[in-house]
Short mmCIF file of C-alpha atoms and ligand atoms in Angstrom, two decimals:
data_model
loop_
_atom_site.label_atom_id
_atom_site.label_comp_id
_atom_site.label_asym_id
_atom_site.label_seq_id
_atom_site.Cartn_x
_atom_site.Cartn_y
_atom_site.Cartn_z
CA MET A 14 82.54 97.21 101.23
CA GLU A 15 82.66 94.72 103.42
CA THR A 16 79.83 94.43 105.70
CA LEU A 17 80.81 93.42 109.53
CA VAL A 18 78.66 92.37 112.22
CA LYS A 19 79.06 94.09 115.38
CA SER A 20 81.58 92.79 117.74
CA ARG A 21 81.20 92.59 121.56
CA VAL A 22 84.73 92.11 123.38
CA ASN A 23 85.05 90.97 126.68
CA LEU A 24 88.25 90.84 129.23
CA LEU A 25 90.48 87.95 129.04
CA ILE A 26 91.54 86.24 131.94
CA ASN A 27 93.08 82.69 132.04
CA ASN A 28 91.64 81.64 128.93
CA GLN A 29 88.16 82.87 130.46
CA GLU A 30 85.81 85.95 128.54
CA VAL A 31 85.05 87.97 131.54
CA LEU A 32 82.07 90.59 131.42
CA THR A 33 82.22 94.03 132.73
CA GLN A 34 79.68 96.43 134.21
CA ASN A 35 80.56 98.83 131.28
CA TYR A 36 80.88 98.99 127.81
CA PHE A 37 82.58 101.42 125.51
CA GLU A 38 81.95 101.96 121.67
CA VAL A 39 84.40 101.80 119.55
CA ARG A 40 83.57 103.71 116.04
CA ASP A 41 84.71 103.36 112.59
CA PRO A 42 86.71 106.94 112.18
CA GLY A 43 85.72 106.97 108.65
CA LYS A 44 81.95 106.42 108.85
CA LEU A 45 81.80 108.12 112.62
CA ASN A 46 78.07 107.41 112.69
CA GLU A 47 78.90 103.26 112.42
CA VAL A 48 79.67 101.58 115.80
CA ILE A 49 82.00 98.62 114.77
CA GLY A 50 81.73 97.09 118.24
CA GLU A 51 81.59 97.21 121.98
CA VAL A 52 84.52 96.71 124.62
CA ALA A 53 84.26 95.83 128.38
CA LEU A 54 85.94 98.68 130.55
CA GLY A 55 88.20 96.89 133.04
CA THR A 56 88.98 98.20 136.79
CA SER A 57 91.68 97.80 139.25
CA GLU A 58 89.64 94.76 140.54
CA ASP A 59 90.33 93.29 137.17
CA VAL A 60 93.94 94.79 136.70
CA ASN A 61 94.27 92.58 139.65
CA ASN A 62 92.57 89.49 138.71
CA ALA A 63 94.22 89.21 135.20
CA VAL A 64 97.61 89.82 136.64
CA LYS A 65 97.19 87.08 139.67
CA ALA A 66 96.13 84.17 136.56
CA ALA A 67 99.37 86.10 134.59
CA HIS A 68 101.56 85.06 137.80
CA SER A 69 99.58 81.65 138.53
CA ALA A 70 100.55 80.57 135.17
CA PHE A 71 104.19 82.29 135.38
CA LEU A 72 105.14 79.51 137.78
CA SER A 73 104.66 76.66 135.59
CA TRP A 74 105.25 78.39 132.22
CA LYS A 75 108.69 79.14 133.76
CA ASN A 76 109.76 75.75 133.75
CA VAL A 77 108.41 74.69 130.59
CA SER A 78 111.70 74.05 128.23
CA VAL A 79 112.42 76.65 125.84
CA GLN A 80 112.30 74.40 123.00
CA GLU A 81 108.44 73.71 124.07
CA ARG A 82 107.72 77.67 124.35
CA VAL A 83 108.79 78.09 121.01
CA ARG A 84 106.68 75.35 119.56
CA LEU A 85 104.15 77.06 121.33
CA VAL A 86 104.31 80.22 119.92
CA LEU A 87 104.83 78.85 116.50
CA SER A 88 101.51 77.61 116.94
CA ALA A 89 100.19 81.06 117.80
CA ALA A 90 102.23 82.36 115.00
CA LYS A 91 100.12 79.80 112.80
CA VAL A 92 97.17 81.48 114.61
CA LEU A 93 97.70 84.73 113.37
CA GLU A 94 98.20 83.69 110.33
CA ASP A 95 95.21 81.94 109.57
CA SER A 96 93.41 84.79 111.52
CA MET A 97 94.40 87.68 108.96
CA SER A 98 91.50 87.25 105.99
CA GLU A 99 88.96 87.40 108.44
CA LEU A 100 90.20 90.54 110.89
CA LYS A 101 92.00 92.77 109.01
CA HIS A 102 88.91 94.65 107.48
CA LEU A 103 87.92 95.17 111.45
CA LEU A 104 91.27 96.28 111.87
CA VAL A 105 90.48 98.58 108.98
CA LYS A 106 87.76 99.77 110.25
CA GLU A 107 88.50 100.49 113.86
CA HIS A 108 91.81 102.12 112.82
CA GLY A 109 91.43 103.72 110.10
CA GLY A 110 94.24 102.75 107.81
CA VAL A 111 94.02 101.32 104.15
CA LEU A 112 93.83 97.56 103.69
CA TRP A 113 97.74 97.05 102.69
CA GLU A 114 98.75 98.86 105.80
CA ALA A 115 96.19 96.15 107.99
CA GLU A 116 97.68 93.61 106.71
CA THR A 117 101.02 94.84 106.78
CA ASP A 118 100.63 95.34 110.65
CA PHE A 119 99.60 91.55 110.52
CA TYR A 120 102.55 90.20 108.07
CA LEU A 121 105.33 91.97 110.52
CA GLY A 122 103.06 90.81 113.65
CA ASN A 123 103.73 87.37 112.41
CA GLY A 124 107.22 87.93 111.46
CA VAL A 125 108.58 88.70 114.74
CA LEU A 126 106.53 85.85 115.89
CA ASN A 127 108.93 83.38 113.86
CA TYR A 128 111.65 85.73 114.36
CA TYR A 129 111.85 85.43 118.16
CA ALA A 130 111.10 81.62 118.12
CA SER A 131 113.96 81.39 115.59
CA VAL A 132 116.71 83.23 118.13
CA ALA A 133 115.29 81.81 121.43
CA GLU A 134 117.00 78.64 121.94
CA SER A 135 120.70 80.12 121.58
CA TYR A 136 119.86 82.92 123.39
CA MET A 137 118.79 80.94 126.70
CA LYS A 138 121.54 78.86 126.66
CA SER A 139 123.25 79.38 129.97
CA GLU A 140 126.89 80.33 129.97
CA GLN A 141 130.14 78.24 132.11
CA ILE A 142 133.69 79.60 132.94
CA GLU A 143 135.73 77.36 134.82
CA ASP A 144 139.13 78.02 135.89
CA LYS A 145 141.44 76.40 138.64
CA THR A 146 139.60 78.33 141.78
CA SER A 147 135.77 78.46 140.42
CA TRP A 148 133.10 77.92 138.20
CA ILE A 149 130.34 80.11 137.41
CA SER A 150 127.30 79.69 135.70
CA ILE A 151 125.50 82.41 134.10
CA GLU A 152 121.76 82.10 133.79
CA LYS A 153 118.93 83.89 132.42
CA VAL A 154 115.42 83.65 134.04
CA PRO A 155 112.20 85.48 133.30
CA LYS A 156 111.27 88.11 135.31
CA GLY A 157 107.40 87.25 135.95
CA VAL A 158 104.61 89.10 134.28
CA VAL A 159 104.99 91.19 131.60
CA GLY A 160 102.49 94.39 131.47
CA ALA A 161 102.62 95.54 127.91
CA ILE A 162 100.78 99.17 127.13
CA VAL A 163 100.18 99.66 123.28
CA PRO A 164 98.39 102.25 121.17
CA TRP A 165 96.17 102.06 118.33
CA ASN A 166 98.06 102.95 114.98
CA MET A 167 99.75 99.35 114.13
CA PRO A 168 98.17 97.45 116.87
CA ILE A 169 99.32 93.93 116.04
CA ILE A 170 102.95 94.33 115.17
CA LEU A 171 103.28 96.52 118.23
CA THR A 172 101.93 94.01 120.77
CA MET A 173 104.19 91.17 119.62
CA MET A 174 107.01 92.93 119.67
CA LYS A 175 106.52 92.64 123.35
CA LEU A 176 104.62 89.42 123.36
CA ALA A 177 106.95 87.50 121.41
CA PRO A 178 110.32 88.13 123.34
CA ALA A 179 108.10 87.81 126.91
CA LEU A 180 106.80 84.44 126.03
CA VAL A 181 109.61 82.52 124.55
CA THR A 182 111.79 83.46 127.72
CA GLY A 183 109.44 82.50 129.72
CA ASN A 184 107.36 85.59 131.20
CA THR A 185 103.72 85.51 131.25
CA ILE A 186 101.89 88.64 129.73
CA VAL A 187 99.01 90.83 130.38
CA ILE A 188 98.29 92.98 127.44
CA LYS A 189 96.00 96.33 127.32
CA PRO A 190 95.27 97.35 123.82
CA SER A 191 94.61 100.95 122.86
CA PRO A 192 90.40 102.26 123.42
CA THR A 193 90.49 103.22 119.75
CA ALA A 194 91.96 100.07 118.41
CA PRO A 195 90.83 97.17 120.60
CA ILE A 196 88.88 94.97 118.66
CA ALA A 197 90.67 92.86 115.98
CA LEU A 198 93.38 92.74 118.47
CA SER A 199 91.54 91.22 121.28
CA ILE A 200 90.04 88.30 118.76
CA LEU A 201 93.25 87.70 117.62
CA LEU A 202 94.75 87.51 121.66
CA LYS A 203 91.57 85.39 122.51
CA ASN A 204 92.78 82.27 119.62
CA MET A 205 96.50 83.15 120.24
CA ALA A 206 95.66 82.31 123.78
CA ARG A 207 93.74 79.06 123.01
CA VAL A 208 96.97 77.63 121.94
CA LEU A 209 98.61 77.96 125.26
CA PRO A 210 98.56 77.15 128.48
CA ASP A 211 95.90 79.41 130.28
CA GLY A 212 96.75 82.60 131.96
CA VAL A 213 99.62 82.85 129.74
CA ILE A 214 97.88 85.53 127.52
CA ASN A 215 95.57 87.92 129.38
CA VAL A 216 93.80 91.01 128.17
CA ILE A 217 92.19 93.90 130.06
CA HIS A 218 90.60 97.11 128.53
CA GLY A 219 90.47 100.99 129.44
CA ASP A 220 92.42 103.96 129.42
CA ALA A 221 94.92 105.31 131.53
CA GLU A 222 92.86 104.24 134.84
CA VAL A 223 93.80 100.50 133.96
CA GLY A 224 96.82 101.56 132.15
CA SER A 225 98.05 103.29 135.48
CA ALA A 226 96.68 99.85 137.49
CA LEU A 227 99.05 97.70 135.45
CA THR A 228 101.92 100.06 135.67
CA GLN A 229 101.86 99.92 139.70
CA HIS A 230 100.96 96.54 140.39
CA PRO A 231 103.31 94.87 142.61
CA LEU A 232 103.38 91.41 141.06
CA VAL A 233 103.91 93.04 137.48
CA LYS A 234 107.90 92.74 136.63
CA LYS A 235 107.99 94.46 133.67
CA ILE A 236 106.36 97.03 131.63
CA ALA A 237 106.46 97.37 127.62
CA PHE A 238 105.19 100.46 126.58
CA THR A 239 104.29 102.01 123.13
CA GLY A 240 102.86 105.87 122.84
CA GLY A 241 103.22 109.20 123.70
CA THR A 242 106.08 111.06 125.37
CA GLU A 243 103.73 112.23 127.97
CA THR A 244 101.81 109.01 128.69
CA GLY A 245 105.65 107.55 128.84
CA LYS A 246 106.53 109.61 131.54
CA ALA A 247 103.57 108.43 133.73
CA VAL A 248 104.04 105.02 132.93
CA ALA A 249 108.25 105.69 134.34
CA THR A 250 107.03 107.55 137.60
CA ASN A 251 104.49 104.78 138.41
CA ALA A 252 106.87 101.46 137.47
CA ALA A 253 109.54 103.09 139.90
CA ASN A 254 107.61 103.07 143.12
CA SER A 255 108.39 99.00 142.58
CA PHE A 256 111.60 99.59 140.26
CA LYS A 257 109.80 97.75 137.62
CA SER A 258 112.29 97.39 134.05
CA VAL A 259 110.57 99.57 131.52
CA THR A 260 111.08 99.98 128.05
CA LEU A 261 109.43 102.70 126.36
CA GLU A 262 109.02 103.43 122.69
CA LEU A 263 107.65 107.00 122.53
CA GLY A 264 106.74 110.14 120.06
CA GLY A 265 108.85 110.95 117.60
CA ASN A 266 109.97 113.78 115.23
CA ASP A 267 111.78 112.45 112.51
CA PRO A 268 114.19 114.32 110.10
CA ALA A 269 114.85 112.98 106.30
CA ILE A 270 118.15 115.29 105.26
CA ILE A 271 118.02 115.15 101.45
CA LEU A 272 121.62 116.09 100.60
CA ASP A 273 122.20 118.44 97.19
CA ASP A 274 123.34 115.33 94.86
CA VAL A 275 120.03 113.44 94.99
CA LYS A 276 117.72 113.19 91.76
CA VAL A 277 114.86 114.67 93.21
CA GLU A 278 112.46 112.27 90.99
CA ASN A 279 113.90 108.93 91.61
CA ILE A 280 113.97 109.72 95.61
CA ILE A 281 110.44 111.35 95.98
CA PRO A 282 108.28 108.70 95.51
CA LYS A 283 110.59 106.23 98.24
CA LEU A 284 110.20 109.61 100.39
CA LEU A 285 106.30 109.73 100.35
CA LYS A 286 106.26 106.01 101.57
CA GLY A 287 107.64 107.58 104.77
CA VAL A 288 105.46 110.88 105.35
CA TYR A 289 101.66 109.93 104.57
CA THR A 290 101.45 106.31 105.21
CA ARG A 291 98.81 105.38 107.96
CA SER A 292 97.89 109.07 107.01
CA GLY A 293 101.27 110.18 108.82
CA GLN A 294 100.23 108.32 112.29
CA ILE A 295 103.67 106.53 112.40
CA CYS A 296 106.03 106.50 115.08
CA PHE A 297 108.89 106.76 113.01
CA ALA A 298 107.07 108.66 109.69
CA VAL A 299 108.85 111.30 108.47
CA LYS A 300 108.18 114.50 110.03
CA ARG A 301 110.64 117.14 108.96
CA ILE A 302 112.45 117.45 105.48
CA TYR A 303 115.50 119.51 105.32
CA VAL A 304 116.47 120.32 101.71
CA GLN A 305 119.79 122.07 100.50
CA GLU A 306 118.09 125.99 99.58
CA ASN A 307 119.90 125.95 96.17
CA MET A 308 117.28 123.04 95.38
CA LEU A 309 114.20 124.10 97.39
CA ASP A 310 112.12 125.04 94.76
CA LYS A 311 112.42 122.38 92.39
CA PHE A 312 112.07 119.78 95.32
CA TYR A 313 108.95 121.67 96.49
CA ASN A 314 107.19 121.60 93.71
CA THR A 315 108.00 118.09 92.36
CA PHE A 316 107.21 116.96 95.82
CA CYS A 317 103.48 118.38 95.13
CA GLU A 318 102.93 117.21 92.22
CA PHE A 319 103.64 113.52 93.58
CA VAL A 320 101.34 114.58 96.88
CA ASP A 321 98.69 116.34 94.51
CA GLU A 322 98.04 112.76 92.97
CA TYR A 323 96.81 111.27 96.64
CA LYS A 324 93.59 110.20 97.11
CA VAL A 325 91.69 109.86 100.13
CA GLY A 326 89.14 108.11 101.84
CA HIS A 327 87.97 105.17 103.61
CA GLY A 328 90.39 102.49 104.27
CA LEU A 329 88.12 99.62 102.45
CA ASP A 330 87.69 102.18 99.21
CA GLN A 331 90.51 100.65 97.06
CA GLU A 332 91.20 103.83 95.48
CA ALA A 333 92.39 105.45 99.19
CA SER A 334 95.85 106.38 99.32
CA PHE A 335 95.59 106.80 103.06
CA GLY A 336 92.55 106.82 105.35
CA PRO A 337 91.44 109.13 108.09
CA LEU A 338 93.03 110.03 111.39
CA ASN A 339 92.31 107.44 114.47
CA ASN A 340 90.66 110.05 116.74
CA LYS A 341 88.88 113.31 117.60
CA LYS A 342 91.68 114.42 119.58
CA GLN A 343 94.20 113.88 116.99
CA TYR A 344 92.02 115.25 114.34
CA GLU A 345 91.85 118.32 115.96
CA PHE A 346 95.53 118.48 117.36
CA VAL A 347 96.49 118.07 112.94
CA ASN A 348 93.56 120.80 112.56
CA ASN A 349 94.62 123.22 115.05
CA LEU A 350 98.72 122.86 114.26
CA ILE A 351 97.50 123.94 110.52
CA GLU A 352 95.53 126.32 111.21
CA LYS A 353 98.21 127.94 113.80
CA GLU A 354 100.82 127.88 110.51
CA LYS A 355 98.58 129.57 108.13
CA GLN A 356 98.33 132.98 110.63
CA SER A 357 101.86 132.71 111.39
CA GLY A 358 102.77 133.53 107.46
CA ALA A 359 103.84 129.81 106.26
CA THR A 360 102.77 128.64 102.93
CA ILE A 361 100.52 125.66 102.68
CA ARG A 362 99.57 123.63 100.32
CA LYS A 363 96.27 121.37 100.84
CA LEU A 364 96.55 118.98 98.20
CA GLY A 365 95.10 115.39 96.61
CA LYS A 366 91.16 114.74 96.28
CA LYS A 367 88.47 113.73 98.56
CA LEU A 368 87.09 110.39 97.39
CA ASP A 369 83.71 110.63 98.86
CA PRO A 370 83.18 114.41 99.77
CA ASP A 371 79.55 113.71 100.65
CA GLY A 372 80.91 111.50 103.32
CA TRP A 373 84.01 113.72 104.35
CA LYS A 374 82.48 115.21 107.27
CA ASP A 375 81.05 111.95 108.84
CA GLY A 376 84.84 110.83 109.38
CA TYR A 377 88.18 112.38 110.74
CA TYR A 378 89.75 113.25 107.37
CA ILE A 379 92.35 115.44 106.40
CA LEU A 380 93.58 115.90 102.79
CA PRO A 381 97.84 115.99 102.46
CA HIS A 382 99.39 119.05 103.54
CA VAL A 383 103.02 120.72 102.47
CA VAL A 384 104.13 123.49 104.11
CA LYS A 385 107.10 125.67 103.51
CA ASP A 386 108.14 129.13 104.72
CA VAL A 387 108.75 127.63 108.27
CA THR A 388 111.68 128.30 110.58
CA GLN A 389 113.26 125.36 112.85
CA SER A 390 111.35 127.04 115.72
CA SER A 391 107.75 126.75 114.00
CA SER A 392 105.33 124.24 116.19
CA ILE A 393 104.99 121.99 112.68
CA VAL A 394 108.57 121.42 113.01
CA SER A 395 109.14 121.01 116.76
CA CYS A 396 106.06 118.44 117.63
CA GLU A 397 105.37 115.79 116.50
CA GLN A 398 102.29 115.96 114.09
CA PHE A 399 101.09 112.54 113.90
CA GLY A 400 99.24 113.43 110.29
CA PRO A 401 99.51 114.05 106.78
CA VAL A 402 101.15 117.56 106.96
CA ILE A 403 104.54 118.00 106.34
CA PRO A 404 106.86 120.70 106.66
CA ILE A 405 110.01 121.25 103.99
CA ILE A 406 112.54 123.34 105.73
CA PRO A 407 116.18 124.92 103.39
CA TYR A 408 119.49 124.51 105.03
CA LYS A 409 122.68 126.18 103.71
CA THR A 410 125.43 123.76 104.75
CA VAL A 411 125.70 120.12 105.97
CA ASP A 412 126.89 121.21 109.29
CA GLY A 413 124.05 123.34 109.85
CA VAL A 414 121.23 120.45 109.10
CA ILE A 415 122.80 118.16 111.36
CA LYS A 416 122.82 120.58 114.07
CA MET A 417 118.98 121.41 112.87
CA ALA A 418 118.06 117.64 112.61
CA ASN A 419 119.53 117.17 116.11
CA ASP A 420 117.97 120.23 117.70
CA SER A 421 114.89 118.46 119.04
CA GLU A 422 113.84 116.54 122.15
CA TYR A 423 113.31 113.33 120.00
CA GLY A 424 115.51 110.89 118.15
CA LEU A 425 113.54 108.04 117.38
CA GLY A 426 114.17 107.72 113.36
CA SER A 427 115.86 109.85 110.95
CA SER A 428 117.18 109.39 107.43
CA VAL A 429 119.92 110.91 105.00
CA TRP A 430 119.44 110.92 101.27
CA SER A 431 122.29 110.99 98.85
CA SER A 432 123.56 109.32 95.79
CA ASP A 433 127.05 108.80 97.64
CA VAL A 434 126.25 106.04 99.72
CA ASP A 435 129.72 106.97 101.75
CA ASN A 436 128.87 110.75 102.36
CA ALA A 437 125.57 109.77 103.49
CA LEU A 438 127.17 107.58 106.03
CA LYS A 439 129.41 110.43 107.18
CA VAL A 440 126.12 112.31 107.94
CA ALA A 441 124.11 109.34 109.53
CA ARG A 442 126.95 108.80 112.08
CA GLN A 443 126.38 112.50 113.20
CA VAL A 444 122.49 111.99 113.32
CA GLU A 445 120.76 111.69 117.65
CA ALA A 446 118.55 109.21 116.64
CA GLY A 447 118.05 105.31 117.67
CA SER A 448 117.53 104.69 113.66
CA THR A 449 119.17 106.50 110.95
CA PHE A 450 118.24 104.78 107.35
CA ILE A 451 120.00 105.42 104.27
CA ASN A 452 117.69 106.49 101.11
CA THR A 453 114.56 104.79 102.98
CA HIS A 454 112.50 105.64 105.45
CA SER A 455 109.12 103.62 105.42
CA PHE A 456 108.49 99.95 106.50
CA ASP A 457 110.73 98.67 104.03
CA SER A 458 113.71 100.30 106.54
CA LEU A 459 112.76 97.97 109.37
CA SER A 460 114.92 94.86 109.69
CA LEU A 461 113.66 92.35 112.32
CA GLY A 462 116.83 92.12 113.46
CA MET A 463 117.90 95.18 113.56
CA PRO A 464 117.18 96.96 117.05
CA PHE A 465 114.41 99.71 117.31
CA GLY A 466 114.10 102.17 119.54
CA GLY A 467 114.61 106.20 120.73
CA VAL A 468 117.20 108.31 122.37
CA LYS A 469 116.10 111.51 124.12
CA ASN A 470 112.03 111.90 125.19
CA SER A 471 111.65 109.51 122.66
CA GLY A 472 112.37 106.34 124.58
CA ILE A 473 114.22 103.98 126.72
CA GLY A 474 115.07 100.05 125.68
CA ARG A 475 114.50 98.66 122.09
CA GLU A 476 112.36 96.07 120.64
CA LEU A 477 113.30 94.06 117.67
CA GLY A 478 116.57 92.64 117.52
CA ASP A 479 117.58 89.68 119.24
CA GLU A 480 119.85 89.67 122.30
CA LEU A 481 119.29 93.65 123.64
CA THR A 482 115.80 92.92 123.51
CA LEU A 483 115.24 89.52 124.93
CA SER A 484 117.75 90.61 127.93
CA ALA A 485 115.22 93.18 128.79
CA TYR A 486 112.69 90.08 129.43
CA VAL A 487 115.20 88.20 131.44
CA ASN A 488 117.14 88.36 134.72
CA TYR A 489 120.84 87.12 134.77
CA HIS A 490 121.26 85.00 137.96
CA SER A 491 125.05 84.05 138.21
CA ILE A 492 125.98 81.18 139.92
CA ARG A 493 129.41 80.92 141.13
CA TYR A 494 131.56 78.32 143.79
CA LEU A 495 134.96 78.14 144.77
CA LYS A 496 136.78 75.01 144.12
P1 NAD B 517 98.88 107.24 123.92
O1 NAD B 517 100.22 107.57 124.85
O2 NAD B 517 98.15 108.41 123.77
O3 NAD B 517 98.36 105.94 124.60
C1 NAD B 517 99.21 104.55 124.50
C2 NAD B 517 98.89 103.49 125.70
O4 NAD B 517 98.79 104.31 126.52
C3 NAD B 517 97.12 103.68 124.91
O5 NAD B 517 96.62 101.99 125.31
C4 NAD B 517 96.60 104.41 126.35
O6 NAD B 517 95.07 103.73 126.60
C5 NAD B 517 97.51 104.04 127.62
N1 NAD B 517 98.00 104.92 128.31
C6 NAD B 517 96.97 106.10 128.54
N2 NAD B 517 97.22 106.94 129.93
C7 NAD B 517 97.87 106.00 130.52
C8 NAD B 517 98.68 106.17 131.90
N3 NAD B 517 99.14 107.20 132.63
N4 NAD B 517 99.35 105.04 132.17
C9 NAD B 517 99.24 103.91 131.58
N5 NAD B 517 98.75 103.61 130.27
C10 NAD B 517 98.49 104.69 129.70
O7 NAD B 517 99.63 107.11 122.66
P2 NAD B 517 98.47 107.22 121.52
O8 NAD B 517 97.58 108.23 121.13
O9 NAD B 517 97.88 105.51 121.30
O10 NAD B 517 99.48 106.46 120.29
C11 NAD B 517 100.28 108.03 119.33
C12 NAD B 517 101.98 107.94 119.90
O11 NAD B 517 102.40 106.69 119.98
C13 NAD B 517 102.53 108.84 119.59
O12 NAD B 517 103.12 109.61 119.80
C14 NAD B 517 103.26 107.86 118.78
O13 NAD B 517 104.61 108.42 117.98
C15 NAD B 517 104.28 106.76 120.09
N6 NAD B 517 104.44 105.92 119.09
C16 NAD B 517 105.47 105.46 119.47
C17 NAD B 517 105.73 104.14 118.59
C18 NAD B 517 107.12 103.97 118.88
O14 NAD B 517 107.79 102.24 118.70
N7 NAD B 517 108.53 104.99 119.58
C19 NAD B 517 105.31 103.39 117.66
C20 NAD B 517 103.59 103.59 118.10
C21 NAD B 517 103.51 105.17 118.41
#
């Protein structure tokens, strides 16, 4: 395993590191006695300083040509690419994922920067309309300072999904990483900020208090938030006081609908990628599996056979299929959920293997669990578990399973699995969700050009894709004169 030097991370304001009075520790969720680093705890005064620096930078950055902004964002993308080998182990040690998951976070983050660099110039072009009576110009102008608040599960890509569209359209940004995975991201952002004018990228640290100060600051004109649904409500409420525009990427409870014409052995390996990757801590992970009742036994037995092959251990252990949960709150929540289902009479199988049984209690490790004999109203079906435990629920008819899939407060991702794509498409069109994937439901299902986001309590607005996302970072300015 890699040995790492303990990091000390400060705030980043106007390309200067700012020290604070208090620092908080970040521990390895797979080795709780190991402190990875210390991070400067910001105050609302620090937030104010960061926003003022971002605003001052905005006054020049907005006038930089889009071609030059794209060139600089591409330089920042190169920094990200070059930083991966140095930072990926650190990311594993603070967020608990395995190495390929950390690498995916960097690769996707790099892809996002390059994607927005490639579409910005065409999007930012103004449109002129002339007729006998008038001349109209429809122009796009940046909003100003963007406040970006991100969670711990995939910190690199989730930050780049905000930073890239914000910067290419001429905004500046203040980023608040999650307190349980802030270090690799902050080192990366500090390096990226160096290739941009001072104040274009700023980073503050803390939890609800600091996040709340950012969402309330009058000079912040847009909030791009990814996190839990309850936090999203607080963010939207705070942002409403100053009419900030918000993009909210919130929780999910994605259904996977398995139609009865599938070959079970063929689909399960693909389906599993969407269930246990990142220990189930992905917003669009498969969180409920619906199986036609006639094939339930075969599906359940085959599924459990595959899951039993999993090995759970530290993210830097090359044998680990997945790592620990990221933090105590999540660990306790998932364990309580499993206990509750046991007591309610559900059948629960604990599967897989512990890679380091002696060190098991020193981390937030949970083996993969498969749950059956649950109903639509069981907690494990209705809530977002965000952990390595999955319910399998039987259904009778296709109309019935569509109702069950839609019977949720969430609507982020979803999937339909069938040998008949036309049939799958008919079902997919009836699912209430931001995205529905056919015969896939994992990182492989994403496309940078495809808008991603939720309906219902899964959020407002979209990230990824071009026009829809970029339009959330600009104001349309219409100019017309009558001849
Ligand atoms: P969280 O809501 O606890 O925290 C997210 C961020 O918000 C953190 O940086 C946190 O410090 C900050 N925060 C907390 N209180 C705040 C407040 N009052 N005002 C402003 N900011 C505040 O979420 P988490 O536990 O870090 O992440 C897990 C959740 O994120 C899950 O529900 C998951 O589904 C969701 N998520 C959604 C997406 C998506 O794209 N839809 C992607 C990843 C994660």
